[in-house]
Amino acid sequence: MIFLQIDSSVSASAVDVQLPLGRLPIAIRHKRAHGDVGEDVIDESRNCNDPKLKQLIFNNISNDAPTSKRAIQKAAEMEFGGTFDVICSTCEFSFVISSQKYCDGIKDQIACFVFLQPRVSTRHMREG
């Protein structure tokens, strides 16, 4: 039998996230409302505890959600190590996570949230 155990020796932050794309961050809304051209700016968000991860998200968001999530996951795992989960969508999404490292970002109507999975150890136990 295999038991999965979360490594509780490392503290994690609980994050409640709701990203409605109808309500883009003020910096992006303001820019689009005034017809400015060029790339969107990185939004300022309370849902991020690592500026380097935020930049990584922004650099890897493309024009569709499936491609973005795969690119962000690969880049995050190469940069930081560990296993990252990535959610990207053009629609509203809401969820709650507990993680040591997390961040969201929005670019060109694609919203993504990235978080590091907690470390898991496995133990083999014999029944008997």
JSON list of C-alpha atoms in Angstrom, two decimals:
[
{"chain": "A", "resi": 1, "resn": "MET", "atom": "CA", "xyz": [0.00, 0.00, 0.00]},
{"chain": "A", "resi": 2, "resn": "ILE", "atom": "CA", "xyz": [1.30, 3.48, -0.82]},
{"chain": "A", "resi": 3, "resn": "PHE", "atom": "CA", "xyz": [0.51, 6.48, 1.35]},
{"chain": "A", "resi": 4, "resn": "LEU", "atom": "CA", "xyz": [1.01, 10.02, 0.12]},
{"chain": "A", "resi": 5, "resn": "GLN", "atom": "CA", "xyz": [2.03, 12.54, 2.74]},
{"chain": "A", "resi": 6, "resn": "ILE", "atom": "CA", "xyz": [2.20, 16.28, 2.37]},
{"chain": "A", "resi": 7, "resn": "ASP", "atom": "CA", "xyz": [5.44, 17.72, 3.73]},
{"chain": "A", "resi": 8, "resn": "SER", "atom": "CA", "xyz": [4.07, 19.92, 6.51]},
{"chain": "A", "resi": 9, "resn": "SER", "atom": "CA", "xyz": [7.51, 21.17, 7.54]},
{"chain": "A", "resi": 10, "resn": "VAL", "atom": "CA", "xyz": [7.22, 23.98, 5.00]},
{"chain": "A", "resi": 11, "resn": "SER", "atom": "CA", "xyz": [4.61, 26.65, 5.57]},
{"chain": "A", "resi": 12, "resn": "ALA", "atom": "CA", "xyz": [2.25, 27.49, 2.74]},
{"chain": "A", "resi": 13, "resn": "SER", "atom": "CA", "xyz": [-0.02, 30.41, 2.06]},
{"chain": "A", "resi": 14, "resn": "ALA", "atom": "CA", "xyz": [-3.70, 29.83, 1.43]},
{"chain": "A", "resi": 15, "resn": "VAL", "atom": "CA", "xyz": [-4.93, 31.78, -1.56]},
{"chain": "A", "resi": 16, "resn": "ASP", "atom": "CA", "xyz": [-8.51, 32.32, -2.68]},
{"chain": "A", "resi": 17, "resn": "VAL", "atom": "CA", "xyz": [-8.50, 33.33, -6.32]},
{"chain": "A", "resi": 18, "resn": "GLN", "atom": "CA", "xyz": [-11.25, 34.58, -8.56]},
{"chain": "A", "resi": 19, "resn": "LEU", "atom": "CA", "xyz": [-10.26, 35.90, -11.96]},
{"chain": "A", "resi": 20, "resn": "PRO", "atom": "CA", "xyz": [-13.21, 37.31, -13.90]},
{"chain": "A", "resi": 21, "resn": "LEU", "atom": "CA", "xyz": [-11.98, 38.43, -17.29]},
{"chain": "A", "resi": 22, "resn": "GLY", "atom": "CA", "xyz": [-14.85, 40.86, -17.57]},
{"chain": "A", "resi": 23, "resn": "ARG", "atom": "CA", "xyz": [-13.11, 42.84, -14.83]},
{"chain": "A", "resi": 24, "resn": "LEU", "atom": "CA", "xyz": [-9.54, 43.21, -16.02]},
{"chain": "A", "resi": 25, "resn": "PRO", "atom": "CA", "xyz": [-6.99, 44.92, -13.80]},
{"chain": "A", "resi": 26, "resn": "ILE", "atom": "CA", "xyz": [-7.18, 48.71, -13.85]},
{"chain": "A", "resi": 27, "resn": "ALA", "atom": "CA", "xyz": [-3.86, 49.17, -15.71]},
{"chain": "A", "resi": 28, "resn": "ILE", "atom": "CA", "xyz": [-5.05, 46.99, -18.59]},
{"chain": "A", "resi": 29, "resn": "ARG", "atom": "CA", "xyz": [-8.60, 48.41, -18.66]},
{"chain": "A", "resi": 30, "resn": "HIS", "atom": "CA", "xyz": [-7.25, 51.97, -18.71]},
{"chain": "A", "resi": 31, "resn": "LYS", "atom": "CA", "xyz": [-4.83, 51.22, -21.53]},
{"chain": "A", "resi": 32, "resn": "ARG", "atom": "CA", "xyz": [-7.47, 49.55, -23.72]},
{"chain": "A", "resi": 33, "resn": "ALA", "atom": "CA", "xyz": [-10.07, 52.21, -23.00]},
{"chain": "A", "resi": 34, "resn": "HIS", "atom": "CA", "xyz": [-7.74, 54.87, -24.36]},
{"chain": "A", "resi": 35, "resn": "GLY", "atom": "CA", "xyz": [-6.85, 52.91, -27.49]},
{"chain": "A", "resi": 36, "resn": "ASP", "atom": "CA", "xyz": [-3.16, 52.62, -26.67]},
{"chain": "A", "resi": 37, "resn": "VAL", "atom": "CA", "xyz": [-1.27, 50.17, -28.85]},
{"chain": "A", "resi": 38, "resn": "GLY", "atom": "CA", "xyz": [1.47, 47.78, -27.84]},
{"chain": "A", "resi": 39, "resn": "GLU", "atom": "CA", "xyz": [1.66, 45.05, -25.27]},
{"chain": "A", "resi": 40, "resn": "ASP", "atom": "CA", "xyz": [-0.42, 44.94, -22.12]},
{"chain": "A", "resi": 41, "resn": "VAL", "atom": "CA", "xyz": [1.37, 45.80, -18.92]},
{"chain": "A", "resi": 42, "resn": "ILE", "atom": "CA", "xyz": [1.87, 43.30, -16.12]},
{"chain": "A", "resi": 43, "resn": "ASP", "atom": "CA", "xyz": [-1.08, 43.76, -13.77]},
{"chain": "A", "resi": 44, "resn": "GLU", "atom": "CA", "xyz": [-0.50, 44.49, -10.12]},
{"chain": "A", "resi": 45, "resn": "SER", "atom": "CA", "xyz": [-2.12, 41.70, -8.15]},
{"chain": "A", "resi": 46, "resn": "ARG", "atom": "CA", "xyz": [-2.42, 40.62, -4.58]},
{"chain": "A", "resi": 47, "resn": "ASN", "atom": "CA", "xyz": [-2.40, 37.01, -5.82]},
{"chain": "A", "resi": 48, "resn": "CYS", "atom": "CA", "xyz": [1.34, 36.72, -6.24]},
{"chain": "A", "resi": 49, "resn": "ASN", "atom": "CA", "xyz": [4.18, 36.09, -3.82]},
{"chain": "A", "resi": 50, "resn": "ASP", "atom": "CA", "xyz": [7.04, 35.92, -6.33]},
{"chain": "A", "resi": 51, "resn": "PRO", "atom": "CA", "xyz": [7.81, 38.72, -8.82]},
{"chain": "A", "resi": 52, "resn": "LYS", "atom": "CA", "xyz": [10.09, 36.43, -10.84]},
{"chain": "A", "resi": 53, "resn": "LEU", "atom": "CA", "xyz": [7.21, 33.96, -11.30]},
{"chain": "A", "resi": 54, "resn": "LYS", "atom": "CA", "xyz": [4.93, 36.84, -12.38]},
{"chain": "A", "resi": 55, "resn": "GLN", "atom": "CA", "xyz": [7.41, 37.86, -15.08]},
{"chain": "A", "resi": 56, "resn": "LEU", "atom": "CA", "xyz": [7.74, 34.23, -16.19]},
{"chain": "A", "resi": 57, "resn": "ILE", "atom": "CA", "xyz": [3.94, 34.00, -16.56]},
{"chain": "A", "resi": 58, "resn": "PHE", "atom": "CA", "xyz": [3.77, 37.22, -18.56]},
{"chain": "A", "resi": 59, "resn": "ASN", "atom": "CA", "xyz": [6.63, 36.10, -20.84]},
{"chain": "A", "resi": 60, "resn": "ASN", "atom": "CA", "xyz": [4.95, 32.76, -21.62]},
{"chain": "A", "resi": 61, "resn": "ILE", "atom": "CA", "xyz": [1.29, 33.69, -22.13]},
{"chain": "A", "resi": 62, "resn": "SER", "atom": "CA", "xyz": [0.46, 33.31, -25.81]},
{"chain": "A", "resi": 63, "resn": "ASN", "atom": "CA", "xyz": [-2.78, 33.85, -27.70]},
{"chain": "A", "resi": 64, "resn": "ASP", "atom": "CA", "xyz": [-4.47, 30.66, -26.47]},
{"chain": "A", "resi": 65, "resn": "ALA", "atom": "CA", "xyz": [-4.93, 29.05, -23.06]},
{"chain": "A", "resi": 66, "resn": "PRO", "atom": "CA", "xyz": [-3.72, 25.47, -23.78]},
{"chain": "A", "resi": 67, "resn": "THR", "atom": "CA", "xyz": [-0.42, 26.62, -25.30]},
{"chain": "A", "resi": 68, "resn": "SER", "atom": "CA", "xyz": [0.07, 29.17, -22.52]},
{"chain": "A", "resi": 69, "resn": "LYS", "atom": "CA", "xyz": [-0.43, 26.71, -19.66]},
{"chain": "A", "resi": 70, "resn": "ARG", "atom": "CA", "xyz": [2.05, 24.22, -21.10]},
{"chain": "A", "resi": 71, "resn": "ALA", "atom": "CA", "xyz": [4.69, 26.89, -21.79]},
{"chain": "A", "resi": 72, "resn": "ILE", "atom": "CA", "xyz": [4.29, 28.41, -18.31]},
{"chain": "A", "resi": 73, "resn": "GLN", "atom": "CA", "xyz": [4.47, 25.03, -16.58]},
{"chain": "A", "resi": 74, "resn": "LYS", "atom": "CA", "xyz": [7.62, 24.03, -18.46]},
{"chain": "A", "resi": 75, "resn": "ALA", "atom": "CA", "xyz": [9.31, 27.39, -17.82]},
{"chain": "A", "resi": 76, "resn": "ALA", "atom": "CA", "xyz": [8.38, 27.42, -14.10]},
{"chain": "A", "resi": 77, "resn": "GLU", "atom": "CA", "xyz": [9.62, 23.89, -13.51]},
{"chain": "A", "resi": 78, "resn": "MET", "atom": "CA", "xyz": [12.89, 24.63, -15.30]},
{"chain": "A", "resi": 79, "resn": "GLU", "atom": "CA", "xyz": [13.39, 27.92, -13.42]},
{"chain": "A", "resi": 80, "resn": "PHE", "atom": "CA", "xyz": [12.34, 26.91, -9.90]},
{"chain": "A", "resi": 81, "resn": "GLY", "atom": "CA", "xyz": [12.30, 23.10, -9.82]},
{"chain": "A", "resi": 82, "resn": "GLY", "atom": "CA", "xyz": [9.41, 21.21, -8.29]},
{"chain": "A", "resi": 83, "resn": "THR", "atom": "CA", "xyz": [6.03, 20.53, -9.85]},
{"chain": "A", "resi": 84, "resn": "PHE", "atom": "CA", "xyz": [3.83, 23.45, -10.86]},
{"chain": "A", "resi": 85, "resn": "ASP", "atom": "CA", "xyz": [0.13, 23.42, -11.67]},
{"chain": "A", "resi": 86, "resn": "VAL", "atom": "CA", "xyz": [-1.11, 25.98, -14.16]},
{"chain": "A", "resi": 87, "resn": "ILE", "atom": "CA", "xyz": [-4.65, 27.11, -14.93]},
{"chain": "A", "resi": 88, "resn": "CYS", "atom": "CA", "xyz": [-5.21, 29.34, -17.97]},
{"chain": "A", "resi": 89, "resn": "SER", "atom": "CA", "xyz": [-8.55, 30.44, -19.37]},
{"chain": "A", "resi": 90, "resn": "THR", "atom": "CA", "xyz": [-10.37, 33.06, -21.37]},
{"chain": "A", "resi": 91, "resn": "CYS", "atom": "CA", "xyz": [-13.34, 32.60, -19.00]},
{"chain": "A", "resi": 92, "resn": "GLU", "atom": "CA", "xyz": [-13.87, 33.36, -15.34]},
{"chain": "A", "resi": 93, "resn": "PHE", "atom": "CA", "xyz": [-12.50, 30.83, -12.87]},
{"chain": "A", "resi": 94, "resn": "SER", "atom": "CA", "xyz": [-12.39, 30.59, -9.10]},
{"chain": "A", "resi": 95, "resn": "PHE", "atom": "CA", "xyz": [-10.53, 28.22, -6.77]},
{"chain": "A", "resi": 96, "resn": "VAL", "atom": "CA", "xyz": [-8.73, 27.94, -3.45]},
{"chain": "A", "resi": 97, "resn": "ILE", "atom": "CA", "xyz": [-5.18, 26.58, -3.07]},
{"chain": "A", "resi": 98, "resn": "SER", "atom": "CA", "xyz": [-2.47, 26.27, -0.44]},
{"chain": "A", "resi": 99, "resn": "SER", "atom": "CA", "xyz": [1.02, 26.73, -1.81]},
{"chain": "A", "resi": 100, "resn": "GLN", "atom": "CA", "xyz": [4.44, 28.16, -0.95]},
{"chain": "A", "resi": 101, "resn": "LYS", "atom": "CA", "xyz": [4.80, 29.84, -4.35]},
{"chain": "A", "resi": 102, "resn": "TYR", "atom": "CA", "xyz": [1.93, 31.18, -6.44]},
{"chain": "A", "resi": 103, "resn": "CYS", "atom": "CA", "xyz": [1.15, 33.93, -8.90]},
{"chain": "A", "resi": 104, "resn": "ASP", "atom": "CA", "xyz": [-1.41, 35.03, -11.46]},
{"chain": "A", "resi": 105, "resn": "GLY", "atom": "CA", "xyz": [-1.16, 37.09, -14.61]},
{"chain": "A", "resi": 106, "resn": "ILE", "atom": "CA", "xyz": [-3.32, 38.35, -17.45]},
{"chain": "A", "resi": 107, "resn": "LYS", "atom": "CA", "xyz": [-2.24, 39.18, -20.97]},
{"chain": "A", "resi": 108, "resn": "ASP", "atom": "CA", "xyz": [-4.26, 39.55, -24.16]},
{"chain": "A", "resi": 109, "resn": "GLN", "atom": "CA", "xyz": [-7.47, 38.21, -22.54]},
{"chain": "A", "resi": 110, "resn": "ILE", "atom": "CA", "xyz": [-5.76, 35.03, -21.26]},
{"chain": "A", "resi": 111, "resn": "ALA", "atom": "CA", "xyz": [-5.70, 34.75, -17.46]},
{"chain": "A", "resi": 112, "resn": "CYS", "atom": "CA", "xyz": [-3.35, 32.25, -15.82]},
{"chain": "A", "resi": 113, "resn": "PHE", "atom": "CA", "xyz": [-2.70, 31.17, -12.26]},
{"chain": "A", "resi": 114, "resn": "VAL", "atom": "CA", "xyz": [0.38, 29.13, -11.34]},
{"chain": "A", "resi": 115, "resn": "PHE", "atom": "CA", "xyz": [1.19, 27.41, -8.08]},
{"chain": "A", "resi": 116, "resn": "LEU", "atom": "CA", "xyz": [3.84, 25.06, -6.76]},
{"chain": "A", "resi": 117, "resn": "GLN", "atom": "CA", "xyz": [2.53, 21.69, -5.61]},
{"chain": "A", "resi": 118, "resn": "PRO", "atom": "CA", "xyz": [3.42, 20.81, -2.03]},
{"chain": "A", "resi": 119, "resn": "ARG", "atom": "CA", "xyz": [6.18, 18.24, -1.62]},
{"chain": "A", "resi": 120, "resn": "VAL", "atom": "CA", "xyz": [4.80, 14.73, -1.32]},
{"chain": "A", "resi": 121, "resn": "SER", "atom": "CA", "xyz": [6.63, 11.76, 0.10]},
{"chain": "A", "resi": 122, "resn": "THR", "atom": "CA", "xyz": [5.59, 8.15, -0.43]},
{"chain": "A", "resi": 123, "resn": "ARG", "atom": "CA", "xyz": [5.84, 5.30, 2.04]},
{"chain": "A", "resi": 124, "resn": "HIS", "atom": "CA", "xyz": [5.36, 1.66, 1.27]},
{"chain": "A", "resi": 125, "resn": "MET", "atom": "CA", "xyz": [3.50, -0.14, 4.01]},
{"chain": "A", "resi": 126, "resn": "ARG", "atom": "CA", "xyz": [2.87, -3.87, 4.15]},
{"chain": "A", "resi": 127, "resn": "GLU", "atom": "CA", "xyz": [-0.44, -5.03, 5.39]},
{"chain": "A", "resi": 128, "resn": "GLY", "atom": "CA", "xyz": [-0.23, -7.98, 7.64]}
]
